[in-house]
PDB file of C-alpha atoms in Angstrom:
ATOM      1  CA  MET C 839      27.743   4.025 -60.702  1.00 62.00           C
ATOM      2  CA  ALA C 840      24.044   2.911 -59.398  1.00 76.00           C
ATOM      3  CA  ASP C 841      24.051   0.641 -56.538  1.00 87.00           C
ATOM      4  CA  PRO C 842      23.856  -3.052 -57.837  1.00 88.00           C
ATOM      5  CA  PHE C 843      21.086  -4.113 -55.271  1.00 91.00           C
ATOM      6  CA  GLU C 844      19.235  -0.916 -55.803  1.00 94.00           C
ATOM      7  CA  VAL C 845      19.012  -1.441 -59.835  1.00 94.00           C
ATOM      8  CA  ARG C 846      18.349  -5.361 -59.222  1.00 94.00           C
ATOM      9  CA  LEU C 847      15.552  -4.385 -56.555  1.00 94.00           C
ATOM     10  CA  ARG C 848      13.881  -1.780 -59.109  1.00 95.00           C
ATOM     11  CA  PHE C 849      14.095  -4.066 -62.088  1.00 95.00           C
ATOM     12  CA  THR C 850      12.528  -6.707 -60.053  1.00 94.00           C
ATOM     13  CA  ASN C 851       9.618  -4.572 -59.238  1.00 94.00           C
ATOM     14  CA  LEU C 852       8.900  -3.678 -62.643  1.00 94.00           C
ATOM     15  CA  LEU C 853       8.672  -7.295 -63.851  1.00 94.00           C
ATOM     16  CA  THR C 854       6.451  -8.004 -60.905  1.00 92.00           C
ATOM     17  CA  HIS C 855       4.140  -5.088 -62.072  1.00 91.00           C
ATOM     18  CA  LEU C 856       4.634  -5.521 -65.739  1.00 90.00           C
ATOM     19  CA  SER C 857       1.439  -4.860 -67.916  1.00 88.00           C
ATOM     20  CA  ALA C 858       0.068  -5.817 -71.174  1.00 85.00           C
ATOM     21  CA  SER C 859       0.625  -2.075 -72.500  1.00 86.00           C
ATOM     22  CA  THR C 860       3.422  -1.069 -74.598  1.00 85.00           C
ATOM     23  CA  THR C 861       4.537   1.626 -72.702  1.00 88.00           C
ATOM     24  CA  ALA C 862       5.328  -0.875 -69.575  1.00 90.00           C
ATOM     25  CA  SER C 863       7.256  -3.175 -71.950  1.00 90.00           C
ATOM     26  CA  GLN C 864       9.402   0.065 -73.278  1.00 90.00           C
ATOM     27  CA  LYS C 865       9.916   1.125 -69.811  1.00 93.00           C
ATOM     28  CA  VAL C 866      11.438  -2.048 -68.673  1.00 94.00           C
ATOM     29  CA  ALA C 867      13.527  -2.676 -71.886  1.00 93.00           C
ATOM     30  CA  HIS C 868      15.012   1.026 -71.707  1.00 94.00           C
ATOM     31  CA  TYR C 869      15.869   0.288 -68.100  1.00 95.00           C
ATOM     32  CA  ALA C 870      17.600  -3.152 -69.091  1.00 94.00           C
ATOM     33  CA  MET C 871      19.515  -1.061 -71.571  1.00 93.00           C
ATOM     34  CA  LYS C 872      20.451   1.779 -69.184  1.00 93.00           C
ATOM     35  CA  HIS C 873      22.262  -0.771 -67.034  1.00 94.00           C
ATOM     36  CA  ARG C 874      23.912  -3.011 -69.475  1.00 93.00           C
ATOM     37  CA  ASP C 875      26.725  -3.063 -67.393  1.00 93.00           C
ATOM     38  CA  MET C 876      24.866  -5.708 -65.180  1.00 94.00           C
ATOM     39  CA  ASP C 877      23.330  -7.607 -67.874  1.00 93.00           C
ATOM     40  CA  GLU C 878      23.715 -10.959 -66.819  1.00 95.00           C
ATOM     41  CA  ASP C 879      22.183  -9.925 -63.163  1.00 95.00           C
ATOM     42  CA  LEU C 880      18.926  -8.367 -64.920  1.00 96.00           C
ATOM     43  CA  HIS C 881      18.660 -11.479 -66.849  1.00 96.00           C
ATOM     44  CA  SER C 882      18.525 -13.451 -63.662  1.00 95.00           C
ATOM     45  CA  CYS C 883      16.203 -11.573 -62.486  1.00 95.00           C
ATOM     46  CA  ILE C 884      13.821 -12.035 -65.378  1.00 95.00           C
ATOM     47  CA  LEU C 885      14.602 -15.952 -64.873  1.00 95.00           C
ATOM     48  CA  GLU C 886      14.060 -15.859 -61.230  1.00 94.00           C
ATOM     49  CA  ASN C 887      10.399 -13.936 -61.656  1.00 92.00           C
ATOM     50  CA  LEU C 888       9.303 -16.432 -64.500  1.00 93.00           C
ATOM     51  CA  GLU C 889      10.384 -19.464 -62.154  1.00 91.00           C
ATOM     52  CA  ARG C 890       9.149 -18.208 -58.744  1.00 87.00           C
ATOM     53  CA  GLY C 891       6.123 -16.114 -59.684  1.00 75.00           C
ATOM     54  CA  HIS C 892       2.842 -17.174 -58.716  1.00 71.00           C
ATOM     55  CA  ASN C 893       1.241 -15.149 -61.035  1.00 83.00           C
ATOM     56  CA  MET C 894       0.189 -16.868 -64.442  1.00 85.00           C
ATOM     57  CA  ASN C 895      -0.696 -13.371 -66.147  1.00 88.00           C
ATOM     58  CA  ASN C 896       2.654 -11.970 -64.770  1.00 90.00           C
ATOM     59  CA  ARG C 897       4.342 -14.633 -66.649  1.00 92.00           C
ATOM     60  CA  ALA C 898       2.620 -14.084 -69.846  1.00 91.00           C
ATOM     61  CA  ASN C 899       3.213 -10.269 -69.727  1.00 92.00           C
ATOM     62  CA  ILE C 900       7.042 -10.868 -69.233  1.00 94.00           C
ATOM     63  CA  MET C 901       7.047 -13.360 -71.998  1.00 93.00           C
ATOM     64  CA  TYR C 902       5.584 -10.662 -74.538  1.00 92.00           C
ATOM     65  CA  PHE C 903       7.956  -8.438 -72.966  1.00 94.00           C
ATOM     66  CA  LEU C 904      11.062 -10.752 -73.972  1.00 94.00           C
ATOM     67  CA  GLU C 905       9.857 -10.510 -77.557  1.00 91.00           C
ATOM     68  CA  HIS C 906       9.944  -6.637 -77.590  1.00 91.00           C
ATOM     69  CA  HIS C 907      13.385  -6.779 -75.036  1.00 93.00           C
ATOM     70  CA  ALA C 908      15.047  -8.588 -78.048  1.00 92.00           C
ATOM     71  CA  ASP C 909      13.442  -6.466 -80.773  1.00 90.00           C
ATOM     72  CA  VAL C 910      15.186  -3.506 -78.844  1.00 90.00           C
ATOM     73  CA  ASN C 911      18.525  -5.094 -78.663  1.00 93.00           C
ATOM     74  CA  LEU C 912      18.789  -6.357 -82.100  1.00 90.00           C
ATOM     75  CA  LYS C 913      18.707  -2.913 -83.468  1.00 87.00           C
ATOM     76  CA  GLU C 914      21.347  -0.498 -83.837  1.00 82.00           C
ATOM     77  CA  GLY C 915      22.829   0.763 -80.636  1.00 85.00           C
ATOM     78  CA  GLY C 916      21.168  -2.406 -78.928  1.00 88.00           C
ATOM     79  CA  HIS C 917      22.888  -4.425 -76.394  1.00 93.00           C
ATOM     80  CA  LYS C 918      23.431  -7.767 -78.201  1.00 92.00           C
ATOM     81  CA  ASP C 919      24.321  -9.672 -74.830  1.00 94.00           C
ATOM     82  CA  TYR C 920      20.707  -9.720 -74.203  1.00 95.00           C
ATOM     83  CA  VAL C 921      19.606 -11.292 -77.277  1.00 94.00           C
ATOM     84  CA  ASP C 922      22.236 -13.922 -76.510  1.00 95.00           C
ATOM     85  CA  MET C 923      20.979 -14.657 -73.349  1.00 96.00           C
ATOM     86  CA  VAL C 924      17.598 -15.124 -74.281  1.00 95.00           C
ATOM     87  CA  ARG C 925      18.444 -17.678 -77.045  1.00 95.00           C
ATOM     88  CA  ARG C 926      20.852 -19.639 -74.259  1.00 95.00           C
ATOM     89  CA  ASP C 927      17.879 -19.613 -71.807  1.00 96.00           C
ATOM     90  CA  ILE C 928      15.044 -20.273 -74.023  1.00 96.00           C
ATOM     91  CA  THR C 929      14.117 -23.501 -72.964  1.00 94.00           C
ATOM     92  CA  ARG C 930      14.327 -22.607 -69.686  1.00 94.00           C
ATOM     93  CA  ILE C 931      12.089 -19.840 -69.850  1.00 95.00           C
ATOM     94  CA  VAL C 932       9.511 -21.833 -71.899  1.00 94.00           C
ATOM     95  CA  GLU C 933       9.326 -24.547 -69.144  1.00 93.00           C
ATOM     96  CA  ALA C 934       8.786 -21.719 -66.626  1.00 92.00           C
ATOM     97  CA  VAL C 935       6.066 -19.747 -68.538  1.00 92.00           C
ATOM     98  CA  ALA C 936       4.084 -22.899 -69.834  1.00 90.00           C
ATOM     99  CA  GLN C 937       4.364 -25.073 -66.462  1.00 84.00           C
ATOM    100  CA  SER C 938       1.570 -27.103 -65.808  1.00 77.00           C
ATOM    101  CA  GLY C 939       0.190 -26.611 -69.444  1.00 80.00           C
ATOM    102  CA  ALA C 940      -0.347 -22.835 -68.801  1.00 80.00           C
ATOM    103  CA  ASN C 941       0.152 -19.895 -71.339  1.00 88.00           C
ATOM    104  CA  VAL C 942       0.848 -22.386 -73.842  1.00 91.00           C
ATOM    105  CA  LYS C 943      -0.614 -20.111 -76.754  1.00 90.00           C
ATOM    106  CA  VAL C 944       1.180 -17.394 -75.163  1.00 91.00           C
ATOM    107  CA  VAL C 945       4.662 -19.176 -75.685  1.00 93.00           C
ATOM    108  CA  ARG C 946       3.792 -20.572 -78.991  1.00 93.00           C
ATOM    109  CA  ARG C 947       2.894 -16.879 -80.403  1.00 91.00           C
ATOM    110  CA  VAL C 948       5.971 -15.575 -78.797  1.00 93.00           C
ATOM    111  CA  VAL C 949       8.665 -17.965 -79.621  1.00 94.00           C
ATOM    112  CA  SER C 950       6.932 -17.915 -83.564  1.00 93.00           C
ATOM    113  CA  GLY C 951       7.814 -14.146 -83.745  1.00 91.00           C
ATOM    114  CA  MET C 952      11.078 -14.824 -82.611  1.00 93.00           C
ATOM    115  CA  GLY C 953      11.911 -17.331 -85.107  1.00 93.00           C
ATOM    116  CA  GLU C 954      10.205 -15.279 -87.830  1.00 90.00           C
ATOM    117  CA  LYS C 955      12.734 -12.208 -86.780  1.00 89.00           C
ATOM    118  CA  GLY C 956      15.878 -14.136 -86.639  1.00 90.00           C
ATOM    119  CA  VAL C 957      16.206 -14.450 -82.949  1.00 92.00           C
ATOM    120  CA  LEU C 958      15.827 -17.963 -82.479  1.00 94.00           C
ATOM    121  CA  GLU C 959      16.675 -20.837 -84.875  1.00 93.00           C
ATOM    122  CA  SER C 960      14.095 -23.062 -86.908  1.00 92.00           C
ATOM    123  CA  ASP C 961      15.303 -26.391 -85.090  1.00 94.00           C
ATOM    124  CA  VAL C 962      14.943 -24.588 -81.756  1.00 94.00           C
ATOM    125  CA  VAL C 963      11.344 -23.393 -82.746  1.00 94.00           C
ATOM    126  CA  ALA C 964      10.520 -26.819 -83.758  1.00 94.00           C
ATOM    127  CA  GLY C 965      11.498 -28.491 -80.604  1.00 95.00           C
ATOM    128  CA  ILE C 966       9.883 -26.009 -78.498  1.00 94.00           C
ATOM    129  CA  GLU C 967       6.585 -26.733 -80.421  1.00 94.00           C
ATOM    130  CA  ASN C 968       6.774 -30.367 -79.854  1.00 94.00           C
ATOM    131  CA  THR C 969       7.362 -29.546 -76.070  1.00 92.00           C
ATOM    132  CA  LEU C 970       4.312 -27.381 -76.183  1.00 92.00           C
ATOM    133  CA  LYS C 971       2.293 -30.225 -77.680  1.00 92.00           C
ATOM    134  CA  THR C 972       3.474 -32.743 -74.985  1.00 90.00           C
ATOM    135  CA  LYS C 973       2.138 -30.120 -72.310  1.00 88.00           C
ATOM    136  CA  GLU C 974      -1.347 -29.181 -74.128  1.00 87.00           C
ATOM    137  CA  GLU C 975      -1.939 -33.384 -74.305  1.00 88.00           C
ATOM    138  CA  ALA C 976      -0.868 -33.489 -70.403  1.00 85.00           C
ATOM    139  CA  MET C 977      -3.480 -30.555 -69.575  1.00 84.00           C
ATOM    140  CA  ALA C 978      -6.253 -32.237 -71.622  1.00 84.00           C
ATOM    141  CA  ARG C 979      -6.143 -35.302 -69.971  1.00 84.00           C
ATOM    142  CA  LEU C 980      -5.867 -33.716 -66.579  1.00 81.00           C
ATOM    143  CA  LEU C 981      -9.067 -31.838 -67.437  1.00 79.00           C
ATOM    144  CA  GLU C 982     -10.869 -35.045 -68.441  1.00 81.00           C
ATOM    145  CA  ASP C 983      -9.685 -36.640 -65.128  1.00 77.00           C
ATOM    146  CA  GLY C 984     -11.509 -34.013 -63.188  1.00 65.00           C
ATOM    147  CA  ASP C 985     -14.794 -34.090 -65.291  1.00 63.00           C
ATOM    148  CA  GLY C 986     -14.657 -37.699 -64.518  1.00 58.00           C
ATOM    149  CA  LYS C 987     -14.848 -37.246 -60.875  1.00 52.00           C
ATOM    150  CA  GLY C 988     -17.935 -35.714 -60.751  1.00 44.00           C
ATOM    151  CA  THR C 989     -20.324 -38.882 -62.009  1.00 43.00           C
ATOM    152  CA  GLU C 990     -21.058 -40.265 -58.575  1.00 42.00           C
ATOM    153  CA  THR C 991     -24.685 -41.081 -57.281  1.00 41.00           C
ATOM    154  CA  GLY C 992     -26.487 -41.417 -53.868  1.00 42.00           C
ATOM    155  CA  ASP C 993     -26.159 -39.433 -50.853  1.00 44.00           C
ATOM    156  CA  ALA C 994     -22.592 -38.357 -51.749  1.00 42.00           C
ATOM    157  CA  VAL C 995     -23.203 -36.110 -54.795  1.00 37.00           C
ATOM    158  CA  ASP C 996     -23.387 -32.957 -53.103  1.00 43.00           C
ATOM    159  CA  GLU C 997     -20.373 -33.971 -51.315  1.00 42.00           C
ATOM    160  CA  ALA C 998     -18.469 -35.065 -54.329  1.00 42.00           C
ATOM    161  CA  GLU C 999     -19.654 -31.852 -56.051  1.00 38.00           C
ATOM    162  CA  SER C1000     -17.813 -29.737 -53.627  1.00 38.00           C
ATOM    163  CA  ALA C1001     -14.931 -31.974 -53.639  1.00 41.00           C
ATOM    164  CA  THR C1002     -14.556 -31.867 -57.564  1.00 40.00           C
ATOM    165  CA  ALA C1003     -14.914 -28.088 -57.178  1.00 37.00           C
ATOM    166  CA  LEU C1004     -12.001 -27.653 -54.965  1.00 38.00           C
ATOM    167  CA  GLN C1005      -9.824 -30.248 -56.772  1.00 44.00           C
ATOM    168  CA  THR C1006     -10.300 -27.799 -59.932  1.00 41.00           C
ATOM    169  CA  SER C1007      -9.559 -24.468 -58.067  1.00 41.00           C
ATOM    170  CA  ALA C1008      -6.337 -26.379 -56.742  1.00 45.00           C
ATOM    171  CA  ALA C1009      -5.543 -27.442 -60.163  1.00 48.00           C
ATOM    172  CA  ILE C1010      -5.869 -23.920 -61.581  1.00 45.00           C
ATOM    173  CA  VAL C1011      -3.942 -22.555 -58.443  1.00 44.00           C
ATOM    174  CA  ALA C1012      -1.109 -25.229 -59.073  1.00 45.00           C
ATOM    175  CA  ALA C1013      -0.943 -24.169 -62.657  1.00 44.00           C
ATOM    176  CA  ASP C1014      -0.577 -20.753 -61.752  1.00 45.00           C
ATOM    177  CA  GLY C1015       2.885 -21.701 -60.248  1.00 43.00           C
ATOM    178  CA  ALA C1016       2.243 -22.072 -56.506  1.00 45.00           C
ATOM    179  CA  PRO C1017       4.557 -24.321 -54.539  1.00 42.00           C
ATOM    180  CA  GLU C1018       3.481 -27.727 -53.476  1.00 42.00           C
ATOM    181  CA  SER C1019       3.098 -26.869 -50.162  1.00 41.00           C
ATOM    182  CA  ASN C1020       0.953 -24.019 -50.785  1.00 45.00           C
ATOM    183  CA  ARG C1021      -1.617 -25.289 -53.083  1.00 44.00           C
ATOM    184  CA  VAL C1022      -4.921 -25.999 -52.025  1.00 45.00           C
ATOM    185  CA  THR C1023      -6.186 -29.559 -51.509  1.00 45.00           C
ATOM    186  CA  PRO C1024      -9.618 -31.100 -50.653  1.00 45.00           C
ATOM    187  CA  LYS C1025      -8.735 -32.335 -47.346  1.00 46.00           C
ATOM    188  CA  THR C1026     -12.521 -31.810 -45.905  1.00 46.00           C
ATOM    189  CA  VAL C1027     -15.863 -31.797 -47.371  1.00 44.00           C
ATOM    190  CA  GLY C1028     -18.483 -29.453 -45.830  1.00 48.00           C
ATOM    191  CA  SER C1029     -19.215 -25.997 -45.115  1.00 51.00           C
ATOM    192  CA  HIS C1030     -15.331 -25.249 -44.732  1.00 50.00           C
ATOM    193  CA  SER C1031     -14.309 -26.616 -48.039  1.00 48.00           C
ATOM    194  CA  VAL C1032     -17.039 -24.710 -49.570  1.00 48.00           C
ATOM    195  CA  ARG C1033     -15.590 -21.334 -48.180  1.00 52.00           C
ATOM    196  CA  GLN C1034     -12.273 -22.340 -49.342  1.00 49.00           C
ATOM    197  CA  ALA C1035     -13.461 -23.018 -52.708  1.00 48.00           C
ATOM    198  CA  SER C1036     -15.645 -19.676 -52.725  1.00 50.00           C
ATOM    199  CA  SER C1037     -12.305 -17.823 -51.786  1.00 48.00           C
ATOM    200  CA  VAL C1038     -10.193 -19.567 -54.359  1.00 45.00           C
ATOM    201  CA  SER C1039     -13.070 -18.860 -57.275  1.00 50.00           C
ATOM    202  CA  LYS C1040     -13.146 -15.020 -56.115  1.00 52.00           C
ATOM    203  CA  VAL C1041      -9.216 -14.914 -56.725  1.00 52.00           C
ATOM    204  CA  ASP C1042      -9.480 -16.926 -60.053  1.00 73.00           C
ATOM    205  CA  LYS C1043     -12.096 -14.695 -61.485  1.00 79.00           C
ATOM    206  CA  ARG C1044     -10.083 -11.277 -60.545  1.00 79.00           C
ATOM    207  CA  ALA C1045      -7.128 -13.022 -62.618  1.00 77.00           C
ATOM    208  CA  ILE C1046      -9.662 -13.922 -65.494  1.00 80.00           C
ATOM    209  CA  GLU C1047     -10.953 -11.070 -66.017  1.00 83.00           C
ATOM    210  CA  GLN C1048      -7.235  -9.168 -65.544  1.00 80.00           C
ATOM    211  CA  ARG C1049      -6.120 -11.910 -68.661  1.00 81.00           C
ATOM    212  CA  ILE C1050      -9.347 -10.806 -70.819  1.00 85.00           C
ATOM    213  CA  GLU C1051      -8.435  -7.060 -70.466  1.00 84.00           C
ATOM    214  CA  GLU C1052      -4.831  -7.966 -71.328  1.00 83.00           C
ATOM    215  CA  ASP C1053      -5.405 -10.398 -74.110  1.00 82.00           C
ATOM    216  CA  ARG C1054      -7.609  -7.589 -75.562  1.00 85.00           C
ATOM    217  CA  GLU C1055      -4.998  -4.988 -75.255  1.00 82.00           C
ATOM    218  CA  ARG C1056      -2.439  -7.387 -76.976  1.00 79.00           C
ATOM    219  CA  ASN C1057      -4.620  -8.252 -80.035  1.00 80.00           C
ATOM    220  CA  LYS C1058      -5.503  -4.483 -80.270  1.00 82.00           C
ATOM    221  CA  ARG C1059      -1.651  -3.928 -80.531  1.00 74.00           C
ATOM    222  CA  LEU C1060      -1.463  -6.741 -83.085  1.00 74.00           C
ATOM    223  CA  ARG C1061      -4.396  -5.797 -85.353  1.00 78.00           C
ATOM    224  CA  GLU C1062      -2.569  -1.894 -85.356  1.00 73.00           C
ATOM    225  CA  SER C1063       0.965  -3.800 -86.374  1.00 68.00           C
ATOM    226  CA  MET C1064      -0.475  -5.405 -89.206  1.00 68.00           C
ATOM    227  CA  TRP C1065      -1.575  -1.952 -90.608  1.00 72.00           C
ATOM    228  CA  ALA C1066       2.144  -0.607 -90.202  1.00 65.00           C
ATOM    229  CA  VAL C1067       4.117   0.600 -93.287  1.00 63.00           C
ATOM    230  CA  VAL C1068       8.022   0.855 -93.202  1.00 59.00           C
ATOM    231  CA  GLY C1069       9.203   4.125 -94.638  1.00 62.00           C
ATOM    232  CA  ASP C1070      11.067   2.345 -97.126  1.00 64.00           C
ATOM    233  CA  ASP C1071       9.284   2.510-100.757  1.00 69.00           C
ATOM    234  CA  ASP C1072      12.216   0.417-102.229  1.00 76.00           C
ATOM    235  CA  GLN C1073      11.285  -2.468 -99.876  1.00 74.00           C
ATOM    236  CA  GLU C1074       7.830  -2.050-100.492  1.00 74.00           C
ATOM    237  CA  LEU C1075       8.255  -2.197-104.538  1.00 79.00           C
ATOM    238  CA  GLU C1076      10.433  -5.270-104.346  1.00 81.00           C
ATOM    239  CA  LYS C1077       7.708  -7.031-102.069  1.00 78.00           C
ATOM    240  CA  MET C1078       5.245  -5.990-104.550  1.00 79.00           C
ATOM    241  CA  TRP C1079       7.123  -7.125-107.333  1.00 81.00           C
ATOM    242  CA  ASP C1080       7.944 -10.482-105.657  1.00 81.00           C
ATOM    243  CA  GLU C1081       4.292 -11.346-104.868  1.00 81.00           C
ATOM    244  CA  GLY C1082       2.753 -10.186-108.552  1.00 77.00           C
ATOM    245  CA  SER C1083       2.208 -12.970-110.908  1.00 73.00           C
ATOM    246  CA  THR C1084       3.849 -12.783-114.289  1.00 77.00           C
ATOM    247  CA  LEU C1085       2.053 -11.062-117.058  1.00 78.00           C
ATOM    248  CA  GLY C1086       0.965 -13.434-119.781  1.00 82.00           C
ATOM    249  CA  GLN C1087      -0.355 -13.036-123.339  1.00 86.00           C
ATOM    250  CA  ASP C1088      -3.963 -12.941-121.947  1.00 87.00           C
ATOM    251  CA  GLU C1089      -3.075  -9.927-119.437  1.00 86.00           C
ATOM    252  CA  HIS C1090      -1.291  -7.768-122.693  1.00 88.00           C
ATOM    253  CA  VAL C1091      -4.674  -8.622-124.919  1.00 91.00           C
ATOM    254  CA  ILE C1092      -6.572  -7.039-121.932  1.00 92.00           C
ATOM    255  CA  ALA C1093      -4.389  -4.062-121.430  1.00 92.00           C
ATOM    256  CA  GLU C1094      -4.530  -3.348-125.139  1.00 93.00           C
ATOM    257  CA  GLU C1095      -8.385  -3.563-125.446  1.00 94.00           C
ATOM    258  CA  GLU C1096      -8.737  -1.290-122.287  1.00 94.00           C
ATOM    259  CA  ALA C1097      -5.941   1.506-124.102  1.00 94.00           C
ATOM    260  CA  GLU C1098      -8.473   1.270-127.124  1.00 94.00           C
ATOM    261  CA  GLU C1099     -11.520   1.729-125.290  1.00 94.00           C
ATOM    262  CA  ARG C1100     -10.044   4.863-123.609  1.00 93.00           C
ATOM    263  CA  GLU C1101      -9.072   6.029-126.806  1.00 93.00           C
ATOM    264  CA  GLN C1102     -12.407   6.007-128.130  1.00 93.00           C
ATOM    265  CA  PHE C1103     -13.694   7.929-125.051  1.00 93.00           C
ATOM    266  CA  VAL C1104     -11.194  10.720-125.642  1.00 93.00           C
ATOM    267  CA  ARG C1105     -12.006  10.815-129.294  1.00 91.00           C
ATOM    268  CA  TYR C1106     -15.777  10.913-128.327  1.00 90.00           C
ATOM    269  CA  ARG C1107     -15.563  13.548-125.508  1.00 89.00           C
ATOM    270  CA  ARG C1108     -13.279  15.359-128.171  1.00 90.00           C
ATOM    271  CA  ALA C1109     -16.140  15.264-130.668  1.00 89.00           C
ATOM    272  CA  LEU C1110     -18.400  16.503-128.414  1.00 89.00           C
ATOM    273  CA  LEU C1111     -16.777  19.493-126.861  1.00 88.00           C
ATOM    274  CA  SER C1112     -15.754  20.566-130.799  1.00 85.00           C
ATOM    275  CA  ARG C1113     -19.551  20.942-131.678  1.00 78.00           C
TER     276      ARG C1113
END
C-alpha cells in the first residue's frame, strides 16, 4: 500500500503543475482513480489548491479538470464517490475559482457542461449563475472606480497616474488570490512605487500570455469535440429522425416530380445508346 502522505504530496504537485492539455488532465484523473481508496483525502487536496493557490490560471485549469474528472468517473468502472464529492462541494469550488470576480467565464462554461451531462441539477446551475452575475457586477463596479481615479489635474497628475497604476496592479494580484497581507498596495508615490508597478506588470504579462495560450488550446479541443461522432448508428438515426421536419403534401409532390424527371432522363439515355 502506498504511503498516504506521499500520495497526497504527489497529487498536490500534479494539481499545481496542471496545464490546459488533455494529457495533463488525464494524468491527474488516472492518478485519482488509481488511489480511489483515498478519495476524500485527494478531494481535499483539490479544495486546498483552489482556496490557497495564488495562481488564477491554475485555478482555471483545475476547474476544467473537474469536468474531465467527473466524466471519467461517471463511466462504467469509474469511482462515483468522486462525482458525489464534486456535487457536494460545488458551491465551495465556485467561490474559490471565481473569487474577486476572476474566472467567471471559466466557471460558467464548466458548470453549464456539468449540468448538460447530469452531474449537477438544473436548480444548482441556476443558483450558481446568479452568484456569477453578482460577481461580474461587483468586478465591473471595481473597474469603474479604478478608472475614475485618474482624472485629477495640476502638478499631481504624474503622481496620481503612478498611484492608479499600482492600485490596478494590486487589484489584479488581489483577484489572483493573494492573501491580504501579501497584496501590493500603493503606499508611496515615486521611483520606488514605479519600480513596484513595473515588477507586478511583468508578472501579470507572463500570466496573461500563459492564459492566452491555454485558452487557445482549450478552444481548439472544443472545436474538435464538436465534430466527434459516437459509434452508435442507431443513436445518430434517432437524432436525425427527431430533428427532421414532418413531411407534408408539398414534399410528396416535389419527390414525385423529381422521380418523374429521373425516369425521363433514363429513357432519353437509353434512346441515345440504342442508336
